[in-house]
Amino acid sequence: MRIKVQEIKYFFLFAGGLVCGFHALMTLLLLLPPNPFSQQFKGVTGAYVKSFFAQDWRLFAPEPPTKNFYLWHRCRTQEGWSGWQDMGEQLRRQMTGNPFSYRPKLYLFYGSMAGNLTLAPDKRNPRLVRLADKFVSVACVSQFGPSVLAAQIRSVWRPIPSYESRFQEAAPESTHVVEYPVFAVK
Amino acid sequence: MSWRKLTLKHLPKIEQVWPSRPHTVRLFQFAIYTWALISKLMFLPGWFYFWGQGSLHVQVELAGRSWVWKLLNILDLQGFADYWWIAFLILITSYLLFFLLPYGKVGSAIIFYLSLMNLDNYSRTFLDGGSNLLHLVLFYMIFLAGFPHNSVKVRQSFGARAAKAQVSAFGTSAGPRVGCHFWRISSRWALLMIQLQVAVVYAVAGLTKIRGNLWTGGVALYYVENADPFRNEFLQQLILKAPILTVILTYSIVLFQISFPWMVWFSRTRRYYVFAGTLLHLGIAFGTNLFMFGVTMCLMYLSFCEDGEAKAILKQFEFKPLINWLAVRLNPNTRKVGLTSTS
């Protein structure tokens, strides 16, 4: 039996509408701020969207960052401990203003890694904690060569002065430091 | 009257008010695939941070995951990590094949998507919103790839046989006629999904921002520009010295993001919203170090172009001598064509 062109078009139009409608509904239910409807279907939307269509559009929302995070490190060689260094400073210096460079990505990664270490232990992303060790090990080896024995990390944060006190110097006591145990560099 | 009969009756009208947009599709494909490739090439000078055994990568547990998940994370499989450069070569090859070959476009689009996802999933800790959006859009773009607008050009340059091959490029048994209708309609849905995705980005960002005290207080931009990873010296000083500018810019961003998902669908307001959005995202790209996200969002607006506008833009980028040179090398019987040559 010869199928009419109109029938074929109708089928594709209808099937496309169903698939796209379902996809759009699932995406919206997962992403919109919590509401009774999305809460009811949380399991289904999570399983569908998070598997292959994971997305998060809360850029600087609900609040922009209100703290600056730093990752200090020091390395131990046969001669003893080096001084504390902030790798962020070095990364920022290397950002030459070329937008097509990979360095801004490294700097953003440094920021998220440093921020993660300041969180309470149960809220930390374990992947980023392990990467911080790796990041510092690579930095120590590139600076002092393969003779590096161990390294240590300090996570440091300072609040951004509130808008009202934007012209005042930040007080030294506003700097918070957490020191992590020494680890061996492999 | 049943829903089916009603749709069939009004099908010509639906096609009239919701036409396929061959030039918009072509412009969007050119812009997004090129940008996706450039955004990966940007990583190459620092490849040792992103890919390979010694990179800043944490192994993901693949046991018990579906085969689709494994297909998107091949570099995470035992012994595959050091072959990331093969994924890179495949990415470049599929890009070239997509634009140079008259057939196999759907296959090229799928391979491009898979190789990019594998490279990005391996360096997932470095990804931002721009990469996230590209992943989603490149998936939708698989359904744009078989759009038979190309077959008109293909028929002109390579003959009817190549045009048929291109239409059934997916390797299905569907004849060119059925395939043609499928891709024509799927391209409309895919383009609509891309537009909806952009609207969703703004709806979520806007609705979340109005819950924040610093955004409703009109000072959020001050904090963004004083956060080290996003700081731009010039903007930071400007915002410090001009409080009125901080308030106006902060409220404008929130207002724009909340209204975009509605206003962009009206032809009268679309142009203004696309212009404002482009300004906003160029500001994000150059003022907050989020270059990739800013440029990706700017390019997303191309999906809202009318066909005539897209045709006018494409004309500016017609590399006729290069296209013709390549086409003649591929087939000596080629008739000379350009990017906008559709009948």
Short mmCIF file of C-alpha atoms in Angstrom, two decimals:
data_model
loop_
_atom_site.label_atom_id
_atom_site.label_comp_id
_atom_site.label_asym_id
_atom_site.label_seq_id
_atom_site.Cartn_x
_atom_site.Cartn_y
_atom_site.Cartn_z
CA MET A 1 0.00 0.00 0.00
CA ARG A 2 1.36 3.37 -0.96
CA ILE A 3 1.70 5.66 2.05
CA LYS A 4 0.79 9.26 1.41
CA VAL A 5 3.45 11.92 1.87
CA GLN A 6 1.11 13.79 4.20
CA GLU A 7 0.81 10.71 6.44
CA ILE A 8 4.59 10.40 6.67
CA LYS A 9 4.95 14.07 7.50
CA TYR A 10 2.19 13.82 10.08
CA PHE A 11 3.90 10.86 11.74
CA PHE A 12 7.28 12.59 12.00
CA LEU A 13 5.69 15.81 13.19
CA PHE A 14 3.66 14.04 15.86
CA ALA A 15 6.47 11.73 17.03
CA GLY A 16 8.92 14.65 17.12
CA GLY A 17 6.47 16.69 19.18
CA LEU A 18 6.04 13.87 21.70
CA VAL A 19 9.78 13.28 22.12
CA CYS A 20 10.70 16.97 22.30
CA GLY A 21 7.77 17.77 24.61
CA PHE A 22 8.81 15.01 27.02
CA HIS A 23 12.45 16.11 26.94
CA ALA A 24 11.60 19.79 27.51
CA LEU A 25 9.23 18.93 30.38
CA MET A 26 11.81 16.73 32.12
CA THR A 27 14.52 19.40 31.75
CA LEU A 28 12.30 22.16 33.09
CA LEU A 29 11.07 20.06 36.02
CA LEU A 30 14.63 19.35 37.12
CA LEU A 31 16.03 22.84 36.65
CA LEU A 32 13.31 25.19 37.85
CA PRO A 33 13.43 26.26 41.51
CA PRO A 34 11.85 23.66 43.85
CA ASN A 35 8.06 23.46 43.50
CA PRO A 36 5.48 20.80 44.47
CA PHE A 37 5.25 19.39 40.92
CA SER A 38 8.99 18.99 40.42
CA GLN A 39 9.35 17.46 43.92
CA GLN A 40 6.78 14.80 42.99
CA PHE A 41 8.73 13.71 39.88
CA LYS A 42 12.22 14.27 41.29
CA GLY A 43 13.29 10.62 40.87
CA VAL A 44 12.20 10.33 37.23
CA THR A 45 13.59 13.70 36.14
CA GLY A 46 16.87 13.07 37.95
CA ALA A 47 17.36 9.67 36.32
CA TYR A 48 16.54 11.01 32.86
CA VAL A 49 18.23 14.41 32.78
CA LYS A 50 21.27 13.76 34.96
CA SER A 51 22.37 10.68 32.96
CA PHE A 52 23.04 12.37 29.61
CA PHE A 53 21.58 15.86 29.67
CA ALA A 54 23.12 17.13 32.93
CA GLN A 55 23.11 20.93 33.15
CA ASP A 56 23.35 23.70 35.71
CA TRP A 57 22.73 27.34 34.82
CA ARG A 58 23.08 28.99 38.23
CA LEU A 59 25.98 31.16 37.12
CA PHE A 60 26.67 33.64 39.97
CA ALA A 61 23.25 32.70 41.38
CA PRO A 62 21.47 32.82 43.74
CA GLU A 63 24.42 34.88 45.05
CA PRO A 64 27.74 35.80 43.41
CA PRO A 65 30.94 34.69 45.20
CA THR A 66 31.52 36.59 48.45
CA LYS A 67 34.91 35.05 49.32
CA ASN A 68 38.26 34.68 47.62
CA PHE A 69 39.97 31.31 47.94
CA TYR A 70 43.67 30.52 47.77
CA LEU A 71 45.69 27.33 47.81
CA TRP A 72 49.11 27.66 49.42
CA HIS A 73 51.63 24.88 49.26
CA ARG A 74 55.18 24.06 50.35
CA CYS A 75 57.51 21.29 49.28
CA ARG A 76 60.08 19.23 51.24
CA THR A 77 63.38 18.18 49.67
CA GLN A 78 66.59 16.76 51.19
CA GLU A 79 67.49 20.33 52.23
CA GLY A 80 64.25 20.89 54.15
CA TRP A 81 60.94 22.74 53.64
CA SER A 82 60.49 25.51 51.07
CA GLY A 83 58.48 28.62 51.96
CA TRP A 84 54.69 28.80 51.48
CA GLN A 85 53.72 29.72 47.92
CA ASP A 86 50.44 30.65 46.28
CA MET A 87 50.16 28.99 42.89
CA GLY A 88 47.21 31.24 42.03
CA GLU A 89 49.51 34.26 41.84
CA GLN A 90 51.71 32.48 39.34
CA LEU A 91 48.72 31.32 37.28
CA ARG A 92 47.26 34.82 37.24
CA ARG A 93 50.57 36.26 36.04
CA GLN A 94 50.61 33.73 33.21
CA MET A 95 47.19 34.88 31.98
CA THR A 96 48.50 37.18 29.30
CA GLY A 97 45.14 38.52 28.18
CA ASN A 98 44.99 36.07 25.27
CA PRO A 99 41.38 34.83 25.44
CA PHE A 100 42.23 31.75 23.34
CA SER A 101 44.60 30.44 25.98
CA TYR A 102 43.95 27.44 28.23
CA ARG A 103 45.38 29.30 31.26
CA PRO A 104 42.12 30.96 32.41
CA LYS A 105 40.68 27.44 32.65
CA LEU A 106 43.55 26.40 34.92
CA TYR A 107 42.98 29.48 37.06
CA LEU A 108 39.25 28.78 37.39
CA PHE A 109 40.08 25.19 38.30
CA TYR A 110 42.55 26.41 40.93
CA GLY A 111 39.79 28.61 42.40
CA SER A 112 37.23 25.81 42.57
CA MET A 113 39.82 23.44 44.06
CA ALA A 114 40.83 25.96 46.72
CA GLY A 115 37.17 26.75 47.51
CA ASN A 116 36.37 23.06 47.86
CA LEU A 117 39.07 22.59 50.51
CA THR A 118 37.57 25.29 52.73
CA LEU A 119 34.23 23.46 52.95
CA ALA A 120 33.29 21.17 55.84
CA PRO A 121 34.80 17.68 55.28
CA ASP A 122 31.43 16.07 54.49
CA LYS A 123 30.62 18.74 51.90
CA ARG A 124 33.90 18.54 50.01
CA ASN A 125 34.05 17.06 46.52
CA PRO A 126 36.40 14.07 47.04
CA ARG A 127 37.52 14.25 43.41
CA LEU A 128 38.76 17.82 43.88
CA VAL A 129 40.49 16.92 47.17
CA ARG A 130 42.51 14.20 45.40
CA LEU A 131 43.27 16.54 42.53
CA ALA A 132 44.61 19.19 44.91
CA ASP A 133 47.31 16.72 46.06
CA LYS A 134 48.13 15.89 42.44
CA PHE A 135 48.19 19.56 41.43
CA VAL A 136 50.61 20.44 44.23
CA SER A 137 52.81 17.36 43.58
CA VAL A 138 53.18 18.38 39.92
CA ALA A 139 54.02 21.95 40.97
CA CYS A 140 56.66 20.78 43.49
CA VAL A 141 58.31 18.39 41.02
CA SER A 142 58.40 21.02 38.28
CA GLN A 143 59.99 23.49 40.71
CA PHE A 144 62.47 21.29 42.64
CA GLY A 145 62.89 18.27 40.38
CA PRO A 146 62.31 14.59 41.24
CA SER A 147 64.08 14.90 44.63
CA VAL A 148 60.88 16.22 46.26
CA LEU A 149 59.91 14.00 49.19
CA ALA A 150 56.71 15.50 50.53
CA ALA A 151 54.34 18.45 50.26
CA GLN A 152 51.74 20.22 52.37
CA ILE A 153 48.67 22.30 51.53
CA ARG A 154 47.04 25.25 53.24
CA SER A 155 43.61 26.40 52.15
CA VAL A 156 43.13 30.10 52.72
CA TRP A 157 40.07 32.33 52.28
CA ARG A 158 39.28 35.99 52.71
CA PRO A 159 35.82 37.56 52.49
CA ILE A 160 35.31 40.15 49.77
CA PRO A 161 34.68 43.44 51.66
CA SER A 162 30.98 44.31 51.70
CA TYR A 163 29.84 46.93 49.18
CA GLU A 164 29.47 49.52 51.96
CA SER A 165 33.09 49.07 53.09
CA ARG A 166 34.55 48.71 49.59
CA PHE A 167 37.16 51.48 50.07
CA GLN A 168 38.46 50.14 53.41
CA GLU A 169 41.51 47.92 53.77
CA ALA A 170 40.70 44.30 54.69
CA ALA A 171 41.58 43.48 58.32
CA PRO A 172 44.37 40.85 58.71
CA GLU A 173 42.14 38.76 60.99
CA SER A 174 39.65 38.30 58.15
CA THR A 175 42.07 35.77 56.57
CA HIS A 176 41.18 32.18 57.48
CA VAL A 177 43.75 29.40 57.17
CA VAL A 178 43.27 25.61 57.35
CA GLU A 179 46.40 23.46 57.28
CA TYR A 180 46.28 19.92 55.85
CA PRO A 181 48.53 16.97 56.79
CA VAL A 182 51.84 16.42 55.03
CA PHE A 183 51.66 13.90 52.17
CA ALA A 184 54.37 12.00 50.28
CA VAL A 185 55.06 13.02 46.68
CA LYS A 186 55.24 9.96 44.42
CA MET B 1 -12.75 15.31 13.98
CA SER B 2 -9.80 13.35 15.36
CA TRP B 3 -6.49 14.97 16.28
CA ARG B 4 -4.82 13.12 13.41
CA LYS B 5 -7.31 14.32 10.82
CA LEU B 6 -7.12 17.86 12.18
CA THR B 7 -3.32 17.87 11.93
CA LEU B 8 -3.42 16.42 8.41
CA LYS B 9 -5.91 19.08 7.36
CA HIS B 10 -3.79 21.90 8.72
CA LEU B 11 -0.40 20.42 7.77
CA PRO B 12 0.20 22.85 4.88
CA LYS B 13 -0.61 25.73 7.23
CA ILE B 14 1.77 24.35 9.90
CA GLU B 15 4.51 24.10 7.27
CA GLN B 16 3.79 27.69 6.26
CA VAL B 17 3.97 29.21 9.74
CA TRP B 18 6.80 26.90 10.83
CA PRO B 19 9.00 26.73 7.73
CA SER B 20 12.29 24.91 7.52
CA ARG B 21 15.20 27.38 7.56
CA PRO B 22 18.00 26.01 5.37
CA HIS B 23 20.30 29.01 5.71
CA THR B 24 19.81 29.27 9.47
CA VAL B 25 20.67 25.58 9.77
CA ARG B 26 23.77 25.97 7.61
CA LEU B 27 24.98 29.09 9.42
CA PHE B 28 24.38 27.50 12.82
CA GLN B 29 26.20 24.31 11.82
CA PHE B 30 29.16 26.26 10.50
CA ALA B 31 29.39 28.46 13.62
CA ILE B 32 28.92 25.79 16.28
CA TYR B 33 31.07 23.02 14.81
CA THR B 34 33.87 25.50 14.12
CA TRP B 35 33.66 26.99 17.62
CA ALA B 36 33.52 23.53 19.24
CA LEU B 37 36.70 22.58 17.39
CA ILE B 38 38.45 25.86 18.25
CA SER B 39 37.51 25.49 21.92
CA LYS B 40 39.30 22.13 21.98
CA LEU B 41 42.32 23.36 20.01
CA MET B 42 42.70 26.04 22.72
CA PHE B 43 43.51 23.24 25.18
CA LEU B 44 46.23 21.64 23.03
CA PRO B 45 49.24 23.72 24.23
CA GLY B 46 48.50 22.60 27.82
CA TRP B 47 47.43 19.04 26.91
CA PHE B 48 49.45 17.51 29.78
CA TYR B 49 47.07 19.12 32.30
CA PHE B 50 43.93 17.84 30.56
CA TRP B 51 44.59 14.46 28.92
CA GLY B 52 46.83 11.43 29.36
CA GLN B 53 48.04 9.43 32.36
CA GLY B 54 49.76 12.32 34.16
CA SER B 55 46.92 14.82 33.71
CA LEU B 56 44.74 16.32 36.42
CA HIS B 57 42.15 13.60 36.01
CA VAL B 58 40.37 11.41 38.48
CA GLN B 59 39.27 7.98 37.29
CA VAL B 60 35.52 7.48 37.04
CA GLU B 61 34.03 4.13 38.01
CA LEU B 62 32.59 2.61 34.82
CA ALA B 63 31.58 -0.80 36.19
CA GLY B 64 27.82 -1.20 36.21
CA ARG B 65 27.27 1.78 33.89
CA SER B 66 25.31 1.52 30.64
CA TRP B 67 27.06 1.00 27.29
CA VAL B 68 26.11 4.55 26.23
CA TRP B 69 27.93 5.91 29.28
CA LYS B 70 30.97 3.80 28.43
CA LEU B 71 30.84 5.00 24.81
CA LEU B 72 31.04 8.59 26.06
CA ASN B 73 33.91 7.75 28.45
CA ILE B 74 36.15 5.47 26.37
CA LEU B 75 39.29 7.29 27.57
CA ASP B 76 38.40 6.25 31.13
CA LEU B 77 38.63 2.57 30.18
CA GLN B 78 41.77 0.72 31.25
CA GLY B 79 44.71 1.49 28.94
CA PHE B 80 42.94 4.05 26.75
CA ALA B 81 44.01 7.27 28.52
CA ASP B 82 47.22 7.77 26.53
CA TYR B 83 45.37 7.54 23.23
CA TRP B 84 43.54 10.84 23.71
CA TRP B 85 45.29 12.19 20.61
CA ILE B 86 43.43 9.66 18.50
CA ALA B 87 40.14 11.13 19.77
CA PHE B 88 41.52 14.54 18.81
CA LEU B 89 42.41 13.37 15.30
CA ILE B 90 38.95 11.85 14.90
CA LEU B 91 37.41 15.14 16.03
CA ILE B 92 39.33 17.13 13.40
CA THR B 93 38.69 14.55 10.68
CA SER B 94 34.95 14.41 11.35
CA TYR B 95 34.80 18.22 11.22
CA LEU B 96 36.53 18.27 7.83
CA LEU B 97 34.39 15.43 6.49
CA PHE B 98 31.22 17.17 7.62
CA PHE B 99 31.95 20.30 5.62
CA LEU B 100 33.86 18.86 2.68
CA LEU B 101 32.05 15.66 1.82
CA PRO B 102 28.62 15.79 0.23
CA TYR B 103 27.42 12.68 2.07
CA GLY B 104 27.72 11.01 5.45
CA LYS B 105 26.89 14.22 7.33
CA VAL B 106 24.85 12.46 10.02
CA GLY B 107 27.66 9.98 10.58
CA SER B 108 30.20 12.80 10.78
CA ALA B 109 27.99 14.69 13.25
CA ILE B 110 27.68 11.60 15.49
CA ILE B 111 31.43 10.91 15.39
CA PHE B 112 32.21 14.58 16.11
CA TYR B 113 29.85 14.49 19.11
CA LEU B 114 31.31 11.24 20.47
CA SER B 115 34.95 12.30 20.13
CA LEU B 116 34.29 15.71 21.71
CA MET B 117 32.35 14.12 24.58
CA ASN B 118 35.18 11.66 25.21
CA LEU B 119 37.80 14.42 25.32
CA ASP B 120 35.61 16.61 27.53
CA ASN B 121 34.54 13.82 29.88
CA TYR B 122 38.18 13.00 30.50
CA SER B 123 38.99 16.62 31.41
CA ARG B 124 35.64 17.17 33.13
CA THR B 125 37.08 19.13 36.06
CA PHE B 126 37.97 21.97 33.67
CA LEU B 127 34.60 22.31 31.99
CA ASP B 128 32.34 25.33 32.37
CA GLY B 129 28.82 26.31 31.32
CA GLY B 130 29.99 26.88 27.75
CA SER B 131 31.14 23.26 27.38
CA ASN B 132 27.94 22.05 29.03
CA LEU B 133 25.81 24.00 26.55
CA LEU B 134 27.91 22.79 23.60
CA HIS B 135 27.41 19.15 24.67
CA LEU B 136 23.63 19.54 24.70
CA VAL B 137 23.47 21.49 21.46
CA LEU B 138 25.83 19.15 19.60
CA PHE B 139 23.51 16.29 20.51
CA TYR B 140 20.49 18.17 19.10
CA MET B 141 22.56 19.03 16.04
CA ILE B 142 22.80 15.37 15.05
CA PHE B 143 19.15 15.79 14.07
CA LEU B 144 20.04 18.83 11.98
CA ALA B 145 22.82 17.07 10.11
CA GLY B 146 20.73 15.16 7.59
CA PHE B 147 18.75 18.24 6.58
CA PRO B 148 18.31 17.88 2.83
CA HIS B 149 19.11 21.52 2.14
CA ASN B 150 22.55 20.23 1.39
CA SER B 151 21.25 17.82 -1.21
CA VAL B 152 20.30 20.71 -3.52
CA LYS B 153 23.91 21.87 -3.46
CA VAL B 154 25.11 18.28 -3.61
CA ARG B 155 22.97 17.57 -6.65
CA GLN B 156 24.42 20.62 -8.35
CA SER B 157 27.98 19.70 -7.61
CA PHE B 158 28.09 15.91 -7.37
CA GLY B 159 25.01 14.66 -9.17
CA ALA B 160 21.82 12.90 -8.11
CA ARG B 161 23.56 9.76 -6.86
CA ALA B 162 25.52 11.67 -4.24
CA ALA B 163 22.39 13.57 -3.22
CA LYS B 164 20.54 10.29 -2.62
CA ALA B 165 23.47 8.90 -0.67
CA GLN B 166 23.51 11.99 1.49
CA VAL B 167 19.82 11.80 2.30
CA SER B 168 20.10 8.21 3.46
CA ALA B 169 23.45 8.88 5.09
CA PHE B 170 22.35 7.29 8.33
CA GLY B 171 22.60 3.91 6.66
CA THR B 172 18.91 3.12 7.17
CA SER B 173 16.80 1.36 4.62
CA ALA B 174 14.61 4.44 4.35
CA GLY B 175 14.31 5.61 0.78
CA PRO B 176 15.37 9.13 -0.04
CA ARG B 177 11.78 10.39 0.01
CA VAL B 178 10.96 9.18 3.54
CA GLY B 179 14.44 10.14 4.77
CA CYS B 180 14.01 13.55 3.27
CA HIS B 181 10.78 14.16 5.19
CA PHE B 182 12.28 12.82 8.39
CA TRP B 183 15.28 15.15 8.27
CA ARG B 184 13.20 18.12 7.16
CA ILE B 185 10.90 17.74 10.18
CA SER B 186 13.57 16.62 12.65
CA SER B 187 15.61 19.72 11.75
CA ARG B 188 12.67 21.94 12.74
CA TRP B 189 12.29 20.17 16.06
CA ALA B 190 16.05 20.20 16.67
CA LEU B 191 16.30 23.92 15.97
CA LEU B 192 13.33 24.53 18.26
CA MET B 193 14.98 22.45 21.02
CA ILE B 194 18.17 24.53 20.68
CA GLN B 195 16.14 27.73 21.00
CA LEU B 196 14.26 26.28 23.98
CA GLN B 197 17.57 25.30 25.58
CA VAL B 198 18.77 28.92 25.37
CA ALA B 199 15.48 30.08 26.88
CA VAL B 200 15.84 27.50 29.68
CA VAL B 201 19.35 28.81 30.48
CA TYR B 202 17.96 32.30 31.04
CA ALA B 203 14.78 31.17 32.81
CA VAL B 204 16.78 29.15 35.36
CA ALA B 205 19.51 31.79 35.79
CA GLY B 206 16.97 34.63 36.13
CA LEU B 207 14.62 32.84 38.52
CA THR B 208 17.54 31.76 40.73
CA LYS B 209 19.04 35.25 40.75
CA ILE B 210 15.88 36.95 42.03
CA ARG B 211 16.13 34.73 45.13
CA GLY B 212 19.53 36.26 45.96
CA ASN B 213 19.82 39.34 48.18
CA LEU B 214 22.86 40.74 46.37
CA TRP B 215 21.13 40.65 42.97
CA THR B 216 17.92 42.23 44.27
CA GLY B 217 20.06 44.70 46.24
CA GLY B 218 21.71 45.84 42.99
CA VAL B 219 25.33 45.16 44.08
CA ALA B 220 26.00 41.65 42.73
CA LEU B 221 28.32 42.88 39.96
CA TYR B 222 30.63 44.44 42.55
CA TYR B 223 31.15 40.98 44.11
CA VAL B 224 31.63 39.28 40.74
CA GLU B 225 34.32 41.76 39.74
CA ASN B 226 36.08 41.42 43.12
CA ALA B 227 36.24 37.63 43.01
CA ASP B 228 39.78 36.79 41.86
CA PRO B 229 39.00 34.27 39.09
CA PHE B 230 36.52 36.66 37.40
CA ARG B 231 38.23 39.99 38.02
CA ASN B 232 38.93 42.44 35.22
CA GLU B 233 40.94 45.44 36.44
CA PHE B 234 39.18 47.97 34.19
CA LEU B 235 35.63 46.83 35.05
CA GLN B 236 36.50 46.52 38.72
CA GLN B 237 37.67 50.14 38.90
CA LEU B 238 34.66 51.33 36.87
CA ILE B 239 32.24 49.60 39.23
CA LEU B 240 34.05 50.89 42.32
CA LYS B 241 33.85 54.49 41.11
CA ALA B 242 30.33 54.48 39.67
CA PRO B 243 27.72 53.00 42.05
CA ILE B 244 24.90 53.96 39.67
CA LEU B 245 26.50 51.80 36.96
CA THR B 246 26.68 48.82 39.35
CA VAL B 247 22.98 49.10 40.13
CA ILE B 248 21.88 49.65 36.51
CA LEU B 249 23.97 46.76 35.16
CA THR B 250 22.92 44.37 37.96
CA TYR B 251 19.20 45.06 37.49
CA SER B 252 19.50 45.00 33.69
CA ILE B 253 21.02 41.51 33.79
CA VAL B 254 18.24 40.17 36.03
CA LEU B 255 15.52 41.87 33.96
CA PHE B 256 17.01 40.58 30.72
CA GLN B 257 17.29 37.00 31.98
CA ILE B 258 13.77 36.87 33.34
CA SER B 259 12.15 38.39 30.26
CA PHE B 260 14.23 36.67 27.54
CA PRO B 261 12.37 33.31 27.66
CA TRP B 262 9.12 35.10 26.75
CA MET B 263 10.14 38.08 24.64
CA VAL B 264 12.47 36.27 22.26
CA TRP B 265 9.54 34.47 20.61
CA PHE B 266 8.00 37.71 19.32
CA SER B 267 9.53 38.92 16.06
CA ARG B 268 9.14 42.57 17.12
CA THR B 269 11.26 42.22 20.27
CA ARG B 270 13.59 39.38 19.20
CA ARG B 271 16.13 41.61 17.48
CA TYR B 272 16.54 43.85 20.55
CA TYR B 273 16.90 40.88 22.87
CA VAL B 274 19.49 39.23 20.67
CA PHE B 275 21.44 42.51 20.51
CA ALA B 276 21.26 43.01 24.31
CA GLY B 277 22.21 39.36 24.91
CA THR B 278 25.20 39.63 22.59
CA LEU B 279 26.42 42.71 24.51
CA LEU B 280 25.90 40.94 27.84
CA HIS B 281 27.81 37.84 26.75
CA LEU B 282 30.65 39.76 25.15
CA GLY B 283 30.90 41.49 28.54
CA ILE B 284 31.02 38.10 30.27
CA ALA B 285 33.56 36.77 27.75
CA PHE B 286 36.01 39.65 28.11
CA GLY B 287 35.08 41.05 31.55
CA THR B 288 34.91 37.92 33.70
CA ASN B 289 37.43 35.47 32.12
CA LEU B 290 34.55 33.19 31.04
CA PHE B 291 35.50 33.54 27.40
CA MET B 292 34.24 30.18 26.26
CA PHE B 293 30.82 30.53 27.90
CA GLY B 294 30.39 34.08 26.57
CA VAL B 295 31.21 33.20 22.97
CA THR B 296 29.11 30.02 23.05
CA MET B 297 26.06 31.97 24.22
CA CYS B 298 26.60 34.63 21.52
CA LEU B 299 26.70 31.90 18.85
CA MET B 300 23.51 30.33 20.22
CA TYR B 301 21.61 33.43 19.09
CA LEU B 302 22.24 32.39 15.48
CA SER B 303 19.53 29.75 15.97
CA PHE B 304 17.01 32.63 16.26
CA CYS B 305 18.03 34.10 12.88
CA GLU B 306 15.40 34.33 10.17
CA ASP B 307 16.38 32.49 7.00
CA GLY B 308 16.94 35.72 5.06
CA GLU B 309 19.19 37.14 7.79
CA ALA B 310 21.20 33.92 7.89
CA LYS B 311 21.56 34.02 4.11
CA ALA B 312 22.89 37.58 4.31
CA ILE B 313 25.42 36.59 7.00
CA LEU B 314 26.52 33.51 5.04
CA LYS B 315 27.16 35.63 1.97
CA GLN B 316 29.77 37.54 3.96
CA PHE B 317 31.60 34.28 4.64
CA GLU B 318 31.44 32.79 1.19
CA PHE B 319 34.83 31.33 0.47
CA LYS B 320 33.79 30.53 -3.09
CA PRO B 321 37.30 30.13 -4.49
CA LEU B 322 38.26 27.63 -1.76
CA ILE B 323 34.97 25.67 -1.97
CA ASN B 324 35.17 25.48 -5.73
CA TRP B 325 38.83 24.49 -5.67
CA LEU B 326 38.04 21.61 -3.27
CA ALA B 327 34.89 20.57 -5.13
CA VAL B 328 36.73 20.43 -8.46
CA ARG B 329 39.48 18.32 -6.87
CA LEU B 330 36.86 15.91 -5.49
CA ASN B 331 34.91 15.68 -8.74
CA PRO B 332 36.05 17.24 -12.03
CA ASN B 333 32.41 17.46 -13.25
CA THR B 334 31.52 19.87 -10.45
CA ARG B 335 29.50 22.99 -11.19
CA LYS B 336 30.76 26.02 -9.30
CA VAL B 337 28.76 26.72 -6.14
CA GLY B 338 28.77 28.85 -3.01
CA LEU B 339 27.54 28.49 0.57
CA THR B 340 24.16 30.12 -0.17
CA SER B 341 23.40 28.35 -3.41
CA THR B 342 20.01 26.78 -2.86
CA SER B 343 17.18 26.86 -5.33
#
